[in-house]
């Protein structure tokens, strides 16, 4: 049997964790030939529930699941990790200012970055799901100076998938017929879902939908979909978030399909005017286990303004965490 891949999942007892772990253990994250060892990291209050989930994972008798360990200390939780899914985060509670939220999450993602730096495997790949995902990823990355910066990413794949689905519904096409859609910027209400390079069954999407639909329907629907799910379900997106995390890591490790691209928040190299070092969403392809930003796309004035607004928010968040001494 091939050596199992160690996958650390934080927030393992949460609702995304519950939707995620069974899919990882069944082989959907890394492929049907790759055994996995799960390392569940929780806070002490979450350990008992994580133990319950571990019992259920055992009861599935997944052939690819080579072991499950549970931790409440990041130092041990990330030891030997090849893939880390950072899902657990401090949610915003009533009356909490943005600075308090960033500080509380700095207290989580700083030490987790240090633990990754100290103990993870050389090929560690990190996906941050817990919000504010882009800035949490930046904090973790800044605390892991020995890990190549490109190994820290944040999730905008759920936004990407939501955009695919909305565009398919509007044009009457199948999701599989849509290519080259992009989410730019922050995983927040300022994100910019861009259809100007997208095609629907080979036709430019911009010829099939008009500007007013884009502005007053598509963009706000995608950006506010999380709130709409909470309103309808009484709880935030869980299975769709877990699905997007699977898509992100699966593509990162195995490569994106030939031709088309997807969206992921990765460390900027300065492309498209996004300041170097920010973790911002781009059009990306994965090849040989690395994300590459799709280069050379023309950015029209409408897109430029939207990208700039979302990137400005990321700059503000970065400056705020810098000001708080978190990076
Ligand atoms: P839950 O509240 O159900 O679960 C979070 C779990 O994390 C809890 O079990 C908690 O004990 C644990 N936890 C908290 N601090 C921890 C720490 N320091 N170490 C380890 N575990 C810790 O939240 P859930 O619905 O699972 O959502 C998790 C995160 O995903 C939230 O921050 C949420 O905002 C974020 N989301 C991000 C999305 C994205 O597209 N990037 C979409 C879905 C989701 O909203």
GROMACS .gro file of C-alpha atoms and ligand atoms in nm:
model
  372
    1UNK     CA    1   0.000   0.000   0.000
    2UNK     CA    2   0.122   0.353  -0.077
    3UNK     CA    3   0.224   0.563   0.224
    4UNK     CA    4  -0.083   0.742   0.360
    5UNK     CA    5  -0.109   1.118   0.319
    6UNK     CA    6  -0.157   1.304   0.649
    7UNK     CA    7  -0.451   1.543   0.631
    8UNK     CA    8  -0.503   1.779   0.926
    9UNK     CA    9  -0.851   1.930   0.957
   10UNK     CA   10  -0.914   2.204   1.212
   11UNK     CA   11  -1.264   2.271   1.337
   12UNK     CA   12  -1.323   1.900   1.281
   13UNK     CA   13  -1.627   1.893   1.511
   14UNK     CA   14  -1.800   2.178   1.332
   15UNK     CA   15  -2.062   2.155   1.062
   16UNK     CA   16  -1.821   2.193   0.768
   17UNK     CA   17  -1.593   1.938   0.936
   18UNK     CA   18  -1.881   1.693   0.951
   19UNK     CA   19  -1.953   1.739   0.580
   20UNK     CA   20  -1.584   1.723   0.487
   21UNK     CA   21  -1.427   1.436   0.677
   22UNK     CA   22  -1.631   1.155   0.523
   23UNK     CA   23  -1.551   1.275   0.173
   24UNK     CA   24  -1.179   1.295   0.250
   25UNK     CA   25  -1.185   0.947   0.400
   26UNK     CA   26  -1.369   0.807   0.098
   27UNK     CA   27  -1.091   0.923  -0.135
   28UNK     CA   28  -1.255   1.224  -0.293
   29UNK     CA   29  -0.989   1.470  -0.179
   30UNK     CA   30  -0.678   1.303  -0.312
   31UNK     CA   31  -0.802   1.026  -0.538
   32UNK     CA   32  -0.911   0.666  -0.517
   33UNK     CA   33  -0.554   0.530  -0.494
   34UNK     CA   34  -0.436   0.747  -0.206
   35UNK     CA   35  -0.481   0.630   0.154
   36UNK     CA   36  -0.522   0.907   0.411
   37UNK     CA   37  -0.457   0.950   0.780
   38UNK     CA   38  -0.686   1.206   0.938
   39UNK     CA   39  -0.558   1.438   1.209
   40UNK     CA   40  -0.849   1.621   1.367
   41UNK     CA   41  -0.764   1.942   1.550
   42UNK     CA   42  -1.019   2.099   1.782
   43UNK     CA   43  -1.030   2.322   2.085
   44UNK     CA   44  -1.068   2.123   2.409
   45UNK     CA   45  -1.447   2.181   2.416
   46UNK     CA   46  -1.475   2.030   2.067
   47UNK     CA   47  -1.275   1.714   2.132
   48UNK     CA   48  -1.566   1.498   2.253
   49UNK     CA   49  -1.776   1.576   1.946
   50UNK     CA   50  -1.471   1.509   1.725
   51UNK     CA   51  -1.440   1.171   1.896
   52UNK     CA   52  -1.801   1.100   1.800
   53UNK     CA   53  -1.730   1.189   1.438
   54UNK     CA   54  -1.421   0.967   1.448
   55UNK     CA   55  -1.639   0.677   1.568
   56UNK     CA   56  -1.870   0.730   1.271
   57UNK     CA   57  -1.573   0.746   1.035
   58UNK     CA   58  -1.457   0.410   1.172
   59UNK     CA   59  -1.807   0.273   1.120
   60UNK     CA   60  -1.789   0.355   0.750
   61UNK     CA   61  -1.495   0.111   0.714
   62UNK     CA   62  -1.345   0.327   0.439
   63UNK     CA   63  -1.074   0.118   0.270
   64UNK     CA   64  -0.855   0.429   0.220
   65UNK     CA   65  -0.873   0.553   0.580
   66UNK     CA   66  -0.546   0.450   0.741
   67UNK     CA   67  -0.604   0.611   1.083
   68UNK     CA   68  -0.763   0.895   1.281
   69UNK     CA   69  -0.599   1.096   1.559
   70UNK     CA   70  -0.754   1.378   1.757
   71UNK     CA   71  -0.563   1.675   1.900
   72UNK     CA   72  -0.635   1.993   2.093
   73UNK     CA   73  -0.286   2.137   2.047
   74UNK     CA   74  -0.176   2.276   1.709
   75UNK     CA   75   0.186   2.176   1.777
   76UNK     CA   76   0.097   1.809   1.759
   77UNK     CA   77  -0.202   1.846   1.527
   78UNK     CA   78   0.013   1.959   1.232
   79UNK     CA   79   0.302   1.717   1.287
   80UNK     CA   80   0.382   1.550   0.956
   81UNK     CA   81   0.080   1.709   0.783
   82UNK     CA   82   0.090   1.701   0.403
   83UNK     CA   83  -0.243   1.879   0.362
   84UNK     CA   84  -0.399   2.114   0.617
   85UNK     CA   85  -0.756   2.236   0.595
   86UNK     CA   86  -0.796   2.525   0.838
   87UNK     CA   87  -1.170   2.535   0.892
   88UNK     CA   88  -1.205   2.629   1.261
   89UNK     CA   89  -1.213   3.004   1.320
   90UNK     CA   90  -1.359   3.254   1.561
   91UNK     CA   91  -1.694   3.373   1.427
   92UNK     CA   92  -1.806   3.732   1.456
   93UNK     CA   93  -2.043   3.766   1.748
   94UNK     CA   94  -2.283   4.046   1.829
   95UNK     CA   95  -2.116   4.373   1.913
   96UNK     CA   96  -1.774   4.253   1.793
   97UNK     CA   97  -1.576   4.515   1.602
   98UNK     CA   98  -1.371   4.415   1.299
   99UNK     CA   99  -1.049   4.472   1.496
  100UNK     CA  100  -1.170   4.233   1.769
  101UNK     CA  101  -1.252   3.971   1.505
  102UNK     CA  102  -0.912   4.001   1.338
  103UNK     CA  103  -0.739   3.987   1.676
  104UNK     CA  104  -0.930   3.678   1.788
  105UNK     CA  105  -0.845   3.503   1.463
  106UNK     CA  106  -0.485   3.619   1.482
  107UNK     CA  107  -0.474   3.428   1.810
  108UNK     CA  108  -0.573   3.113   1.621
  109UNK     CA  109  -0.398   3.143   1.284
  110UNK     CA  110  -0.066   3.283   1.415
  111UNK     CA  111   0.003   2.981   1.639
  112UNK     CA  112  -0.129   2.743   1.371
  113UNK     CA  113   0.115   2.898   1.119
  114UNK     CA  114   0.399   2.850   1.369
  115UNK     CA  115   0.300   2.490   1.427
  116UNK     CA  116   0.289   2.426   1.051
  117UNK     CA  117   0.631   2.587   1.019
  118UNK     CA  118   0.771   2.370   1.297
  119UNK     CA  119   0.621   2.033   1.225
  120UNK     CA  120   0.441   1.990   0.894
  121UNK     CA  121   0.584   1.781   0.609
  122UNK     CA  122   0.800   1.951   0.345
  123UNK     CA  123   0.524   1.930   0.087
  124UNK     CA  124   0.257   2.086   0.314
  125UNK     CA  125  -0.032   2.253   0.132
  126UNK     CA  126  -0.267   2.473   0.334
  127UNK     CA  127  -0.622   2.576   0.251
  128UNK     CA  128  -0.785   2.828   0.485
  129UNK     CA  129  -1.165   2.809   0.494
  130UNK     CA  130  -1.232   2.982   0.828
  131UNK     CA  131  -1.327   3.348   0.791
  132UNK     CA  132  -1.198   3.607   0.726
  133UNK     CA  133  -1.028   3.344   0.511
  134UNK     CA  134  -0.787   3.554   0.302
  135UNK     CA  135  -0.649   3.744   0.599
  136UNK     CA  136  -0.640   3.437   0.823
  137UNK     CA  137  -0.432   3.269   0.551
  138UNK     CA  138  -0.201   3.571   0.540
  139UNK     CA  139  -0.154   3.557   0.918
  140UNK     CA  140  -0.073   3.184   0.910
  141UNK     CA  141   0.162   3.231   0.615
  142UNK     CA  142   0.350   3.513   0.786
  143UNK     CA  143   0.408   3.287   1.087
  144UNK     CA  144   0.558   3.013   0.871
  145UNK     CA  145   0.873   3.168   0.725
  146UNK     CA  146   1.030   2.834   0.632
  147UNK     CA  147   0.733   2.718   0.424
  148UNK     CA  148   0.715   2.852   0.067
  149UNK     CA  149   0.450   3.129   0.072
  150UNK     CA  150   0.266   2.974  -0.226
  151UNK     CA  151   0.163   2.680  -0.005
  152UNK     CA  152  -0.085   2.902   0.181
  153UNK     CA  153  -0.417   2.955   0.005
  154UNK     CA  154  -0.768   3.063   0.097
  155UNK     CA  155  -1.097   2.936  -0.036
  156UNK     CA  156  -1.298   3.121  -0.299
  157UNK     CA  157  -1.399   2.800  -0.476
  158UNK     CA  158  -1.743   2.808  -0.316
  159UNK     CA  159  -1.797   3.155  -0.464
  160UNK     CA  160  -1.669   3.021  -0.799
  161UNK     CA  161  -1.908   2.726  -0.790
  162UNK     CA  162  -2.197   2.952  -0.690
  163UNK     CA  163  -2.118   3.178  -0.987
  164UNK     CA  164  -2.101   2.880  -1.227
  165UNK     CA  165  -2.439   2.763  -1.109
  166UNK     CA  166  -2.604   3.108  -1.136
  167UNK     CA  167  -2.469   3.162  -1.488
  168UNK     CA  168  -2.581   2.813  -1.595
  169UNK     CA  169  -2.933   2.877  -1.463
  170UNK     CA  170  -2.955   3.215  -1.638
  171UNK     CA  171  -2.838   3.088  -1.977
  172UNK     CA  172  -3.010   2.751  -1.961
  173UNK     CA  173  -2.676   2.577  -2.006
  174UNK     CA  174  -2.525   2.291  -1.811
  175UNK     CA  175  -2.264   2.383  -1.551
  176UNK     CA  176  -2.018   2.166  -1.746
  177UNK     CA  177  -2.062   2.392  -2.051
  178UNK     CA  178  -1.925   2.696  -1.867
  179UNK     CA  179  -1.556   2.776  -1.872
  180UNK     CA  180  -1.320   3.051  -1.761
  181UNK     CA  181  -1.520   3.230  -1.497
  182UNK     CA  182  -1.323   3.412  -1.227
  183UNK     CA  183  -1.369   3.525  -0.869
  184UNK     CA  184  -1.132   3.813  -0.792
  185UNK     CA  185  -1.030   3.958  -0.457
  186UNK     CA  186  -1.155   3.884  -0.109
  187UNK     CA  187  -1.392   3.609   0.008
  188UNK     CA  188  -1.637   3.872   0.131
  189UNK     CA  189  -1.921   4.083   0.000
  190UNK     CA  190  -1.669   4.282  -0.209
  191UNK     CA  191  -1.561   3.979  -0.415
  192UNK     CA  192  -1.594   4.021  -0.789
  193UNK     CA  193  -1.736   3.734  -0.996
  194UNK     CA  194  -1.619   3.812  -1.351
  195UNK     CA  195  -1.788   3.665  -1.658
  196UNK     CA  196  -1.608   3.877  -1.918
  197UNK     CA  197  -1.379   3.590  -2.020
  198UNK     CA  198  -1.628   3.315  -1.950
  199UNK     CA  199  -1.780   3.105  -2.224
  200UNK     CA  200  -2.106   2.913  -2.229
  201UNK     CA  201  -2.087   2.618  -2.467
  202UNK     CA  202  -1.808   2.804  -2.645
  203UNK     CA  203  -1.994   3.138  -2.680
  204UNK     CA  204  -1.880   3.447  -2.486
  205UNK     CA  205  -2.101   3.476  -2.176
  206UNK     CA  206  -2.104   3.854  -2.212
  207UNK     CA  207  -2.303   3.814  -2.536
  208UNK     CA  208  -2.568   3.606  -2.356
  209UNK     CA  209  -2.633   3.823  -2.051
  210UNK     CA  210  -2.668   4.198  -2.022
  211UNK     CA  211  -2.486   4.443  -1.800
  212UNK     CA  212  -2.789   4.521  -1.584
  213UNK     CA  213  -2.833   4.150  -1.497
  214UNK     CA  214  -2.467   4.132  -1.406
  215UNK     CA  215  -2.482   4.439  -1.184
  216UNK     CA  216  -2.817   4.401  -1.015
  217UNK     CA  217  -2.860   4.027  -1.007
  218UNK     CA  218  -2.558   3.805  -1.070
  219UNK     CA  219  -2.288   3.985  -0.872
  220UNK     CA  220  -2.498   4.053  -0.560
  221UNK     CA  221  -2.654   3.704  -0.570
  222UNK     CA  222  -2.313   3.536  -0.574
  223UNK     CA  223  -2.163   3.772  -0.316
  224UNK     CA  224  -2.458   3.743  -0.077
  225UNK     CA  225  -2.536   3.375  -0.130
  226UNK     CA  226  -2.392   3.282   0.210
  227UNK     CA  227  -2.643   3.512   0.383
  228UNK     CA  228  -2.928   3.374   0.172
  229UNK     CA  229  -2.836   3.018   0.279
  230UNK     CA  230  -2.836   3.121   0.645
  231UNK     CA  231  -3.176   3.284   0.597
  232UNK     CA  232  -3.321   2.971   0.434
  233UNK     CA  233  -3.146   2.694   0.626
  234UNK     CA  234  -3.106   2.858   0.963
  235UNK     CA  235  -2.738   2.764   0.948
  236UNK     CA  236  -2.446   2.864   0.728
  237UNK     CA  237  -2.332   2.673   0.419
  238UNK     CA  238  -2.167   2.349   0.520
  239UNK     CA  239  -2.190   2.074   0.256
  240UNK     CA  240  -2.130   2.320  -0.028
  241UNK     CA  241  -1.832   2.468   0.159
  242UNK     CA  242  -1.692   2.120   0.220
  243UNK     CA  243  -1.746   2.036  -0.148
  244UNK     CA  244  -1.556   2.348  -0.253
  245UNK     CA  245  -1.267   2.262  -0.021
  246UNK     CA  246  -1.251   1.916  -0.182
  247UNK     CA  247  -1.253   2.074  -0.531
  248UNK     CA  248  -0.975   2.320  -0.437
  249UNK     CA  249  -0.734   2.064  -0.291
  250UNK     CA  250  -0.818   1.799  -0.551
  251UNK     CA  251  -0.732   2.039  -0.834
  252UNK     CA  252  -0.421   2.170  -0.656
  253UNK     CA  253  -0.281   1.820  -0.615
  254UNK     CA  254  -0.408   1.658  -0.937
  255UNK     CA  255  -0.418   1.958  -1.173
  256UNK     CA  256  -0.705   2.150  -1.329
  257UNK     CA  257  -0.867   2.010  -1.640
  258UNK     CA  258  -0.689   2.106  -1.961
  259UNK     CA  259  -0.779   2.447  -2.095
  260UNK     CA  260  -1.020   2.596  -1.843
  261UNK     CA  261  -0.935   2.766  -1.517
  262UNK     CA  262  -1.083   2.802  -1.172
  263UNK     CA  263  -1.055   3.050  -0.883
  264UNK     CA  264  -0.844   3.036  -0.569
  265UNK     CA  265  -0.703   3.295  -0.331
  266UNK     CA  266  -0.327   3.263  -0.356
  267UNK     CA  267  -0.028   3.481  -0.270
  268UNK     CA  268  -0.010   3.762  -0.524
  269UNK     CA  269   0.304   3.803  -0.733
  270UNK     CA  270   0.182   4.149  -0.834
  271UNK     CA  271  -0.024   4.024  -1.128
  272UNK     CA  272  -0.321   4.237  -1.234
  273UNK     CA  273  -0.211   4.520  -1.005
  274UNK     CA  274  -0.277   4.319  -0.686
  275UNK     CA  275  -0.004   4.415  -0.436
  276UNK     CA  276   0.259   4.144  -0.398
  277UNK     CA  277   0.213   3.925  -0.092
  278UNK     CA  278  -0.163   3.975  -0.048
  279UNK     CA  279  -0.368   3.656  -0.055
  280UNK     CA  280  -0.625   3.743  -0.318
  281UNK     CA  281  -0.847   3.543  -0.550
  282UNK     CA  282  -0.730   3.508  -0.911
  283UNK     CA  283  -0.806   3.303  -1.220
  284UNK     CA  284  -0.577   3.004  -1.167
  285UNK     CA  285  -0.471   2.675  -1.318
  286UNK     CA  286  -0.294   2.401  -1.126
  287UNK     CA  287  -0.006   2.213  -1.288
  288UNK     CA  288   0.249   1.985  -1.127
  289UNK     CA  289   0.108   2.055  -0.781
  290UNK     CA  290   0.134   2.435  -0.811
  291UNK     CA  291  -0.120   2.708  -0.872
  292UNK     CA  292  -0.040   2.945  -1.157
  293UNK     CA  293  -0.219   3.273  -1.218
  294UNK     CA  294  -0.370   3.287  -1.567
  295UNK     CA  295  -0.183   3.572  -1.733
  296UNK     CA  296  -0.260   3.820  -2.006
  297UNK     CA  297  -0.635   3.864  -1.956
  298UNK     CA  298  -0.773   4.195  -2.064
  299UNK     CA  299  -0.941   4.374  -1.772
  300UNK     CA  300  -1.210   4.623  -1.876
  301UNK     CA  301  -1.295   4.938  -1.679
  302UNK     CA  302  -1.595   4.778  -1.510
  303UNK     CA  303  -1.385   4.483  -1.389
  304UNK     CA  304  -1.093   4.707  -1.292
  305UNK     CA  305  -1.308   4.910  -1.053
  306UNK     CA  306  -1.458   4.599  -0.892
  307UNK     CA  307  -1.120   4.424  -0.854
  308UNK     CA  308  -0.965   4.739  -0.709
  309UNK     CA  309  -1.246   4.774  -0.451
  310UNK     CA  310  -1.206   4.418  -0.326
  311UNK     CA  311  -0.827   4.441  -0.322
  312UNK     CA  312  -0.852   4.769  -0.128
  313UNK     CA  313  -1.046   4.579   0.140
  314UNK     CA  314  -0.770   4.317   0.155
  315UNK     CA  315  -0.510   4.592   0.193
  316UNK     CA  316  -0.714   4.740   0.479
  317UNK     CA  317  -0.738   4.401   0.651
  318UNK     CA  318  -0.364   4.344   0.608
  319UNK     CA  319  -0.287   4.690   0.748
  320UNK     CA  320  -0.523   4.627   1.039
  321UNK     CA  321  -0.355   4.298   1.135
  322UNK     CA  322  -0.015   4.465   1.094
  323UNK     CA  323  -0.131   4.746   1.321
  324UNK     CA  324  -0.242   4.490   1.579
  325UNK     CA  325   0.101   4.326   1.565
  326UNK     CA  326  -0.048   4.002   1.430
  327UNK     CA  327   0.191   3.987   1.134
  328LIG     P1  328  -1.882   2.567   1.319
  328LIG     O1  329  -1.900   2.672   1.424
  328LIG     O2  330  -1.989   2.466   1.297
  328LIG     O3  331  -1.748   2.486   1.350
  328LIG     C1  332  -1.627   2.547   1.380
  328LIG     C2  333  -1.546   2.450   1.462
  328LIG     O4  334  -1.416   2.505   1.476
  328LIG     C3  335  -1.602   2.426   1.601
  328LIG     O5  336  -1.614   2.287   1.625
  328LIG     C4  337  -1.496   2.490   1.693
  328LIG     O6  338  -1.482   2.421   1.816
  328LIG     C5  339  -1.372   2.476   1.606
  328LIG     N1  340  -1.263   2.567   1.641
  328LIG     C6  341  -1.270   2.695   1.682
  328LIG     N2  342  -1.148   2.743   1.707
  328LIG     C7  343  -1.061   2.645   1.680
  328LIG     C8  344  -0.919   2.634   1.688
  328LIG     N3  345  -0.845   2.734   1.734
  328LIG     N4  346  -0.861   2.516   1.652
  328LIG     C9  347  -0.936   2.413   1.610
  328LIG     N5  348  -1.072   2.417   1.602
  328LIG    C10  349  -1.132   2.531   1.636
  328LIG     O7  350  -1.847   2.646   1.186
  328LIG     P2  351  -1.856   2.596   1.035
  328LIG     O8  352  -1.992   2.619   0.984
  328LIG     O9  353  -1.797   2.461   1.026
  328LIG    O10  354  -1.764   2.705   0.963
  328LIG    C11  355  -1.625   2.712   0.985
  328LIG    C12  356  -1.566   2.835   0.920
  328LIG    O11  357  -1.585   2.835   0.779
  328LIG    C13  358  -1.627   2.967   0.968
  328LIG    O12  359  -1.523   3.059   0.994
  328LIG    C14  360  -1.708   3.013   0.848
  328LIG    O13  361  -1.724   3.152   0.845
  328LIG    C15  362  -1.621   2.964   0.735
  328LIG     N6  363  -1.682   2.954   0.603
  328LIG    C16  364  -1.605   2.985   0.495
  328LIG    C17  365  -1.650   2.974   0.366
  328LIG    C18  366  -1.562   3.006   0.250
  328LIG    O14  367  -1.613   3.002   0.137
  328LIG     N7  368  -1.433   3.039   0.265
  328LIG    C19  369  -1.790   2.933   0.338
  328LIG    C20  370  -1.853   2.858   0.451
  328LIG    C21  371  -1.820   2.911   0.589
  328LIG    O15  372  -1.903   3.021   0.614
   0.00000   0.00000   0.00000
